[in-house]
Short mmCIF file of C-alpha atoms and ligand atoms in Angstrom, two decimals:
data_model
loop_
_atom_site.label_atom_id
_atom_site.label_comp_id
_atom_site.label_asym_id
_atom_site.label_seq_id
_atom_site.Cartn_x
_atom_site.Cartn_y
_atom_site.Cartn_z
CA MET Z 1 -4.46 -11.47 -17.58
CA THR Z 2 -2.62 -8.14 -17.43
CA ILE Z 3 -4.25 -5.22 -15.66
CA SER Z 4 -2.91 -1.82 -16.68
CA ALA Z 5 -4.00 1.69 -17.53
CA SER Z 6 -2.47 3.63 -20.38
CA THR Z 7 -1.57 6.65 -18.25
CA ASN Z 8 -0.16 4.60 -15.39
CA PRO Z 9 3.38 3.12 -15.47
CA ILE Z 10 2.17 0.04 -13.55
CA ALA Z 11 0.90 -3.18 -15.12
CA ILE Z 12 -0.09 -6.19 -13.04
CA ASP Z 13 0.48 -9.62 -14.58
CA VAL Z 14 -1.80 -11.78 -12.44
CA GLU Z 15 -0.65 -15.15 -13.83
CA LYS Z 16 3.05 -14.43 -13.39
CA GLY Z 17 2.47 -12.66 -10.06
CA VAL Z 18 4.43 -9.71 -11.32
CA CYS Z 19 4.01 -5.99 -10.89
CA LYS Z 20 5.63 -4.39 -13.92
CA ILE Z 21 6.71 -0.85 -13.18
CA ASP Z 22 8.27 1.23 -15.94
CA LYS Z 23 9.01 -2.08 -17.70
CA VAL Z 24 10.81 -3.68 -14.70
CA ASP Z 25 9.25 -6.80 -13.14
CA TYR Z 26 8.84 -6.84 -9.34
CA PRO Z 27 7.34 -9.83 -7.50
CA ILE Z 28 3.86 -8.61 -6.69
CA VAL Z 29 3.87 -9.39 -2.96
CA GLY Z 30 5.55 -6.57 -1.08
CA LEU Z 31 6.76 -6.46 2.52
CA GLY Z 32 4.88 -4.37 5.08
CA THR Z 33 7.20 -3.17 7.83
CA TYR Z 34 4.86 -1.77 10.50
CA PRO Z 35 5.32 -1.96 13.49
CA SER Z 36 8.86 -3.37 13.28
CA THR Z 37 11.80 -1.14 14.08
CA GLY Z 38 15.53 -1.59 14.79
CA GLU Z 39 17.08 -5.05 14.58
CA VAL Z 40 13.71 -6.78 14.17
CA CYS Z 41 12.93 -4.70 11.11
CA ARG Z 42 16.45 -5.04 9.67
CA GLU Z 43 16.27 -8.83 9.98
CA ALA Z 44 12.76 -8.97 8.48
CA VAL Z 45 13.82 -6.91 5.45
CA GLU Z 46 16.98 -9.00 4.99
CA LYS Z 47 14.95 -12.22 5.11
CA ALA Z 48 12.44 -10.78 2.67
CA VAL Z 49 15.20 -9.75 0.27
CA GLN Z 50 16.71 -13.25 0.46
CA ASN Z 51 13.27 -14.63 -0.39
CA GLY Z 52 12.88 -12.44 -3.46
CA TYR Z 53 10.85 -9.49 -2.17
CA ARG Z 54 11.58 -6.24 -3.99
CA ILE Z 55 8.66 -3.99 -2.94
CA ILE Z 56 9.00 -2.59 0.58
CA ASP Z 57 6.45 -0.44 2.36
CA THR Z 58 7.36 2.00 5.09
CA ALA Z 59 6.31 5.44 6.40
CA THR Z 60 7.74 8.24 8.49
CA TYR Z 61 5.31 7.16 11.23
CA TYR Z 62 6.95 3.70 11.42
CA ARG Z 63 10.36 5.05 12.51
CA ASN Z 64 12.24 2.26 10.76
CA PHE Z 65 14.04 3.98 7.85
CA ASP Z 66 17.47 3.41 9.41
CA ALA Z 67 16.77 -0.32 9.81
CA ILE Z 68 15.62 -0.62 6.20
CA ALA Z 69 18.69 1.29 4.99
CA GLU Z 70 20.92 -1.08 6.95
CA ALA Z 71 19.20 -4.13 5.48
CA LEU Z 72 19.57 -2.81 1.92
CA LYS Z 73 23.06 -1.35 2.25
CA ASN Z 74 24.76 -4.02 0.11
CA GLN Z 75 21.93 -4.30 -2.40
CA ASP Z 76 21.52 -2.71 -5.80
CA ARG Z 77 19.08 0.12 -5.04
CA SER Z 78 17.63 0.04 -8.56
CA LEU Z 79 16.17 -3.43 -7.96
CA PHE Z 80 13.90 -2.22 -5.15
CA TYR Z 81 10.64 -0.34 -5.08
CA ILE Z 82 10.45 1.59 -1.81
CA ILE Z 83 7.15 3.13 -0.79
CA SER Z 84 6.93 5.71 1.99
CA LYS Z 85 4.16 7.85 3.39
CA VAL Z 86 4.06 11.33 4.88
CA TRP Z 87 2.00 11.77 8.05
CA HIS Z 88 -1.12 13.92 7.85
CA THR Z 89 0.37 16.75 9.95
CA ASP Z 90 3.21 17.31 7.48
CA GLN Z 91 1.43 17.73 4.17
CA ALA Z 92 1.80 21.51 3.69
CA PRO Z 93 4.56 22.10 1.09
CA GLU Z 94 7.33 23.14 3.48
CA GLU Z 95 6.73 20.32 5.95
CA LEU Z 96 6.31 17.80 3.15
CA ARG Z 97 9.63 18.81 1.57
CA ALA Z 98 11.30 18.50 4.98
CA ASP Z 99 9.71 15.08 5.51
CA LEU Z 100 10.95 13.80 2.18
CA LYS Z 101 14.44 15.19 2.78
CA GLN Z 102 14.68 13.43 6.12
CA THR Z 103 13.16 10.25 4.68
CA LEU Z 104 15.78 10.09 1.91
CA GLN Z 105 18.60 10.85 4.34
CA GLN Z 106 17.55 8.13 6.77
CA LEU Z 107 16.91 5.59 4.01
CA HIS Z 108 20.32 6.44 2.47
CA THR Z 109 18.80 6.92 -0.95
CA ASP Z 110 18.43 9.73 -3.49
CA TYR Z 111 14.84 8.96 -4.40
CA LEU Z 112 11.67 7.21 -3.29
CA ASP Z 113 9.83 4.96 -5.70
CA ALA Z 114 6.46 5.94 -4.29
CA TYR Z 115 5.52 8.73 -1.88
CA LEU Z 116 1.98 8.69 -0.53
CA LEU Z 117 -0.12 10.85 1.77
CA HIS Z 118 -0.53 8.50 4.76
CA TRP Z 119 -3.94 9.91 5.72
CA PRO Z 120 -5.88 12.69 4.02
CA ASN Z 121 -5.90 15.97 5.89
CA SER Z 122 -8.60 18.16 4.40
CA ALA Z 123 -7.38 21.15 6.43
CA ILE Z 124 -4.37 21.44 4.09
CA PRO Z 125 -5.20 22.44 0.49
CA ILE Z 126 -4.64 19.44 -1.76
CA GLU Z 127 -3.57 21.68 -4.66
CA LYS Z 128 -0.57 22.85 -2.63
CA THR Z 129 0.30 19.37 -1.37
CA LEU Z 130 0.16 17.71 -4.77
CA GLY Z 131 1.92 20.68 -6.35
CA ALA Z 132 4.85 20.23 -3.96
CA MET Z 133 4.89 16.47 -4.56
CA ASP Z 134 4.85 16.97 -8.31
CA GLU Z 135 7.81 19.35 -8.12
CA LEU Z 136 9.73 16.72 -6.16
CA ARG Z 137 8.75 14.15 -8.77
CA LYS Z 138 10.04 16.41 -11.54
CA ALA Z 139 13.27 16.86 -9.53
CA LYS Z 140 13.52 13.02 -9.57
CA LYS Z 141 13.26 12.68 -5.79
CA ILE Z 142 10.05 10.65 -6.18
CA ARG Z 143 9.05 8.35 -9.02
CA HIS Z 144 5.34 7.91 -8.33
CA LEU Z 145 2.73 9.63 -6.18
CA GLY Z 146 -0.31 8.37 -4.35
CA LEU Z 147 -2.78 8.62 -1.50
CA SER Z 148 -3.69 6.31 1.34
CA ASN Z 149 -6.81 5.79 3.45
CA VAL Z 150 -9.03 7.80 1.15
CA SER Z 151 -12.61 7.55 -0.07
CA VAL Z 152 -13.92 8.05 -3.60
CA ASN Z 153 -14.75 11.64 -2.60
CA HIS Z 154 -11.11 12.34 -1.78
CA LEU Z 155 -10.02 10.82 -5.05
CA LYS Z 156 -12.46 12.89 -7.07
CA ARG Z 157 -11.11 16.06 -5.46
CA ALA Z 158 -7.46 15.02 -5.79
CA LEU Z 159 -7.85 14.10 -9.46
CA GLU Z 160 -9.27 17.56 -10.19
CA VAL Z 161 -5.83 18.98 -9.37
CA GLY Z 162 -4.51 17.26 -12.48
CA THR Z 163 -1.42 15.65 -10.90
CA ALA Z 164 -0.82 12.06 -12.00
CA LEU Z 165 -1.71 9.68 -9.18
CA THR Z 166 -0.25 6.21 -9.57
CA TRP Z 167 -1.27 4.47 -6.34
CA VAL Z 168 -3.83 4.27 -3.61
CA GLN Z 169 -2.91 2.26 -0.50
CA ILE Z 170 -6.01 1.07 1.32
CA GLU Z 171 -7.20 -1.54 3.77
CA MET Z 172 -8.17 -4.60 1.73
CA HIS Z 173 -8.55 -8.21 2.80
CA PRO Z 174 -11.20 -10.95 2.72
CA HIS Z 175 -12.94 -9.36 5.71
CA PHE Z 176 -13.13 -5.90 4.12
CA PHE Z 177 -13.26 -4.78 0.49
CA ASP Z 178 -14.27 -1.26 -0.60
CA VAL Z 179 -15.64 -2.23 -4.01
CA GLU Z 180 -16.73 1.30 -4.89
CA LEU Z 181 -13.20 2.61 -4.37
CA ASP Z 182 -11.63 -0.31 -6.22
CA ASP Z 183 -13.95 0.29 -9.21
CA PHE Z 184 -13.19 4.01 -9.14
CA CYS Z 185 -9.43 3.38 -9.11
CA ARG Z 186 -9.70 0.93 -11.99
CA ALA Z 187 -11.76 3.41 -14.02
CA HIS Z 188 -9.19 6.16 -13.43
CA GLY Z 189 -6.01 4.18 -14.03
CA ILE Z 190 -4.92 4.15 -10.36
CA HIS Z 191 -3.45 0.94 -8.92
CA VAL Z 192 -4.24 -0.37 -5.46
CA GLN Z 193 -1.84 -1.49 -2.73
CA ALA Z 194 -3.57 -3.55 -0.04
CA TRP Z 195 -2.59 -2.86 3.56
CA GLY Z 196 -3.57 -5.29 6.32
CA PRO Z 197 -4.00 -8.00 3.66
CA LEU Z 198 -4.14 -10.69 6.35
CA GLY Z 199 -6.63 -8.74 8.45
CA ARG Z 200 -3.69 -7.91 10.72
CA GLY Z 201 -3.06 -11.65 11.21
CA ARG Z 202 -6.66 -12.64 12.05
CA LEU Z 203 -7.27 -14.22 8.65
CA ALA Z 204 -4.62 -16.88 9.14
CA ASP Z 205 -7.17 -18.90 11.18
CA ASP Z 206 -10.25 -18.09 9.11
CA PRO Z 207 -12.17 -21.40 8.64
CA PHE Z 208 -13.71 -20.34 5.30
CA LEU Z 209 -10.33 -19.40 3.76
CA THR Z 210 -8.69 -22.45 5.35
CA LYS Z 211 -11.22 -24.69 3.61
CA ILE Z 212 -10.62 -23.04 0.23
CA GLY Z 213 -6.85 -23.38 0.74
CA GLN Z 214 -7.02 -27.05 1.71
CA ARG Z 215 -8.27 -27.91 -1.77
CA GLN Z 216 -4.98 -26.62 -3.23
CA GLY Z 217 -2.56 -27.30 -0.37
CA LYS Z 218 -2.43 -23.62 0.59
CA THR Z 219 -2.94 -21.77 3.86
CA ALA Z 220 -5.70 -19.28 4.63
CA ALA Z 221 -3.11 -16.47 4.52
CA GLN Z 222 -2.04 -17.53 1.02
CA VAL Z 223 -5.67 -17.61 -0.13
CA ALA Z 224 -6.16 -14.06 1.20
CA LEU Z 225 -3.09 -12.80 -0.68
CA ARG Z 226 -4.03 -14.64 -3.87
CA TRP Z 227 -7.52 -13.11 -3.74
CA ILE Z 228 -5.94 -9.63 -3.62
CA ILE Z 229 -3.60 -10.43 -6.52
CA GLN Z 230 -6.43 -11.79 -8.67
CA HIS Z 231 -8.15 -8.44 -8.11
CA GLY Z 232 -5.06 -6.87 -9.72
CA CYS Z 233 -3.84 -5.34 -6.44
CA VAL Z 234 -0.46 -5.42 -4.67
CA PRO Z 235 -0.60 -7.04 -1.21
CA LEU Z 236 1.77 -5.74 1.47
CA PRO Z 237 1.71 -8.38 4.23
CA GLY Z 238 3.61 -7.44 7.35
CA SER Z 239 5.83 -10.12 8.79
CA LYS Z 240 9.02 -10.65 10.71
CA LYS Z 241 9.10 -14.45 10.77
CA GLU Z 242 10.99 -16.11 7.94
CA GLY Z 243 8.39 -18.90 7.68
CA HIS Z 244 5.62 -16.34 7.12
CA ILE Z 245 7.76 -14.28 4.75
CA ARG Z 246 8.30 -17.39 2.58
CA GLU Z 247 4.70 -18.53 2.86
CA ASN Z 248 3.40 -15.12 1.82
CA ALA Z 249 5.62 -15.07 -1.27
CA ALA Z 250 4.53 -18.54 -2.41
CA VAL Z 251 1.24 -17.52 -3.95
CA GLN Z 252 1.94 -17.68 -7.69
CA ASP Z 253 1.46 -21.44 -8.14
CA PHE Z 254 -2.29 -21.66 -7.66
CA THR Z 255 -5.42 -19.92 -8.87
CA LEU Z 256 -8.72 -19.25 -7.16
CA SER Z 257 -11.68 -20.18 -9.33
CA PRO Z 258 -14.23 -17.51 -10.31
CA GLU Z 259 -16.63 -19.14 -7.83
CA GLU Z 260 -14.07 -18.93 -5.01
CA MET Z 261 -13.29 -15.29 -5.87
CA GLU Z 262 -16.99 -14.48 -5.86
CA ALA Z 263 -17.59 -16.25 -2.55
CA ILE Z 264 -14.75 -14.31 -0.88
CA ASP Z 265 -15.96 -11.06 -2.52
CA GLN Z 266 -19.44 -11.50 -1.13
CA LYS Z 267 -18.15 -11.85 2.44
CA ALA Z 268 -15.54 -9.10 2.06
CA LYS Z 269 -18.06 -6.58 0.71
CA LYS Z 270 -20.09 -6.97 3.90
CA GLY Z 271 -17.08 -6.39 6.16
CA LYS Z 272 -16.32 -3.24 8.11
CA ARG Z 273 -13.12 -1.24 7.75
CA GLY Z 274 -10.94 -0.55 10.77
CA ARG Z 275 -11.81 2.97 11.93
CA TYR Z 276 -9.24 5.31 13.43
CA THR Z 277 -10.04 7.72 16.19
CA LYS Z 278 -8.66 11.07 17.13
CA GLU Z 279 -6.72 9.41 19.96
CA VAL Z 280 -4.81 7.23 17.47
CA LEU Z 281 -4.35 9.63 14.56
CA GLY Z 282 -4.42 13.05 16.17
CA ILE Z 283 -7.35 13.78 13.82
CA SER Z 284 -10.34 11.57 13.05
CA ASP Z 285 -10.23 9.57 9.85
CA GLU Z 286 -12.20 11.15 7.01
CA PHE Z 287 -14.09 8.15 5.65
CA ASP Z 288 -17.47 9.82 6.26
CA PHE Z 289 -16.53 13.06 4.50
CA SER Z 290 -18.75 14.25 1.65
CA TYR Z 291 -17.20 15.49 -1.61
CA GLU Z 292 -17.60 19.09 -0.35
CA GLN Z 293 -15.80 18.29 2.92
CA CYS Z 294 -12.80 16.73 1.19
CA TRP Z 295 -10.19 19.46 0.77
CA PRO Z 296 -12.83 22.24 0.61
CA ARG Z 297 -12.11 25.07 -1.82
CA LYS Z 298 -11.35 28.26 0.11
P1 NAD Q 1 -1.28 -7.77 8.00
O1 NAD Q 1 -2.66 -8.08 7.59
O2 NAD Q 1 -0.21 -7.80 6.99
O3 NAD Q 1 -0.98 -8.75 9.21
C1 NAD Q 1 0.25 -8.75 9.89
C2 NAD Q 1 0.20 -9.80 10.99
O4 NAD Q 1 0.03 -11.09 10.39
C3 NAD Q 1 1.49 -9.86 11.78
O5 NAD Q 1 1.13 -10.06 13.13
C4 NAD Q 1 2.22 -11.08 11.24
O6 NAD Q 1 3.03 -11.69 12.21
C5 NAD Q 1 1.07 -11.97 10.83
N1 NAD Q 1 1.40 -12.82 9.67
C6 NAD Q 1 2.11 -12.50 8.57
N2 NAD Q 1 2.16 -13.53 7.71
C7 NAD Q 1 1.46 -14.54 8.28
C8 NAD Q 1 1.14 -15.85 7.87
N3 NAD Q 1 1.54 -16.32 6.68
N4 NAD Q 1 0.40 -16.62 8.69
C9 NAD Q 1 -0.03 -16.15 9.88
N5 NAD Q 1 0.22 -14.91 10.33
C10 NAD Q 1 0.96 -14.09 9.53
O7 NAD Q 1 -1.36 -6.34 8.73
P2 NAD Q 1 -0.39 -5.10 8.82
O8 NAD Q 1 1.02 -5.52 9.10
O9 NAD Q 1 -1.02 -4.16 9.73
O10 NAD Q 1 -0.43 -4.49 7.36
C11 NAD Q 1 0.55 -4.79 6.41
C12 NAD Q 1 1.39 -3.58 6.07
O11 NAD Q 1 0.57 -2.56 5.52
C13 NAD Q 1 2.05 -2.93 7.29
O12 NAD Q 1 3.18 -3.64 7.72
C14 NAD Q 1 2.33 -1.56 6.75
O13 NAD Q 1 3.50 -1.59 5.93
C15 NAD Q 1 1.09 -1.30 5.89
N6 NAD Q 1 0.02 -0.57 6.61
C16 NAD Q 1 -0.38 0.64 6.09
C17 NAD Q 1 -1.40 1.35 6.70
C18 NAD Q 1 -1.83 2.67 6.13
O14 NAD Q 1 -2.46 3.44 6.86
N7 NAD Q 1 -1.50 2.98 4.89
C19 NAD Q 1 -2.04 0.84 7.84
C20 NAD Q 1 -1.62 -0.37 8.34
C21 NAD Q 1 -0.61 -1.08 7.71
#
């Protein structure tokens, strides 16, 4: 089964476990790098590269660009798909351009594969933000654009701007699945990257997933990642241990049955997302915003 949209350069081959981007195959499991920095992050990225990872997720907020650059310094840049995210305070055009410039400098690269808005900030007009991102895309500093931590209302507003959106990066794991958003993305040719795919580590001991995995000699973590892949999404598990890095990549040699997928779906749909407060983000998350509140027209 291949999941693709005609206007989107991404196609997910679920059987092969491949994310095809502009006709290049990347193993579908990417590496999440938060909250690793410095040597820990460098070592994690090096181990991931040795184990075949090619998609790497970072963000300005993570403060680990230099470590990632160090880990990739002897690698062929064109083989990697690097995702970064701009913090919600820096999404006005001038700040965004400065963020990207610094990001590229610190990552020692000329371009980002994907540049996402880390959190929506409805106080900054989305037309201006996406306009600036699109100019940077045309200048070949960014290949693909996207949003993170958004609701369907944000997506409706963002799509009205008319800028091509390739990705949405959202919380998704067997304890939380925003089906409405997933359906909306599918209908509009936007692909989903799953953050926190292991429920921030909690799912590794989940008895229900453990039981499903035992039938196929797989761990609960592998079942969680496989569930995401069979939904046509790209999981970004965070890990610094080589054993986990290997385990998380070894998810192409088994398939969850339709009944197993459905059973996990049913539980995940009832789960609650992690909410972020003003103390953590500096602004409250916007998950409760109505369509009118998302990037209101002035
Ligand atoms: P996760 O669900 O990937 O869990 C990470 C935790 O699981 C770590 O403690 C790790 O040691 C542990 N782990 C990894 N593999 C394991 C295995 N096989 N068995 C047992 N434990 C295992 O959560 P996360 O790291 O928060 O999210 C993944 C990535 O998503 C981050 O690293 C970051 O890149 C991204 N992220 C993005 C956002 C966003 O706002 N867009 C938010 C959070 C995370």
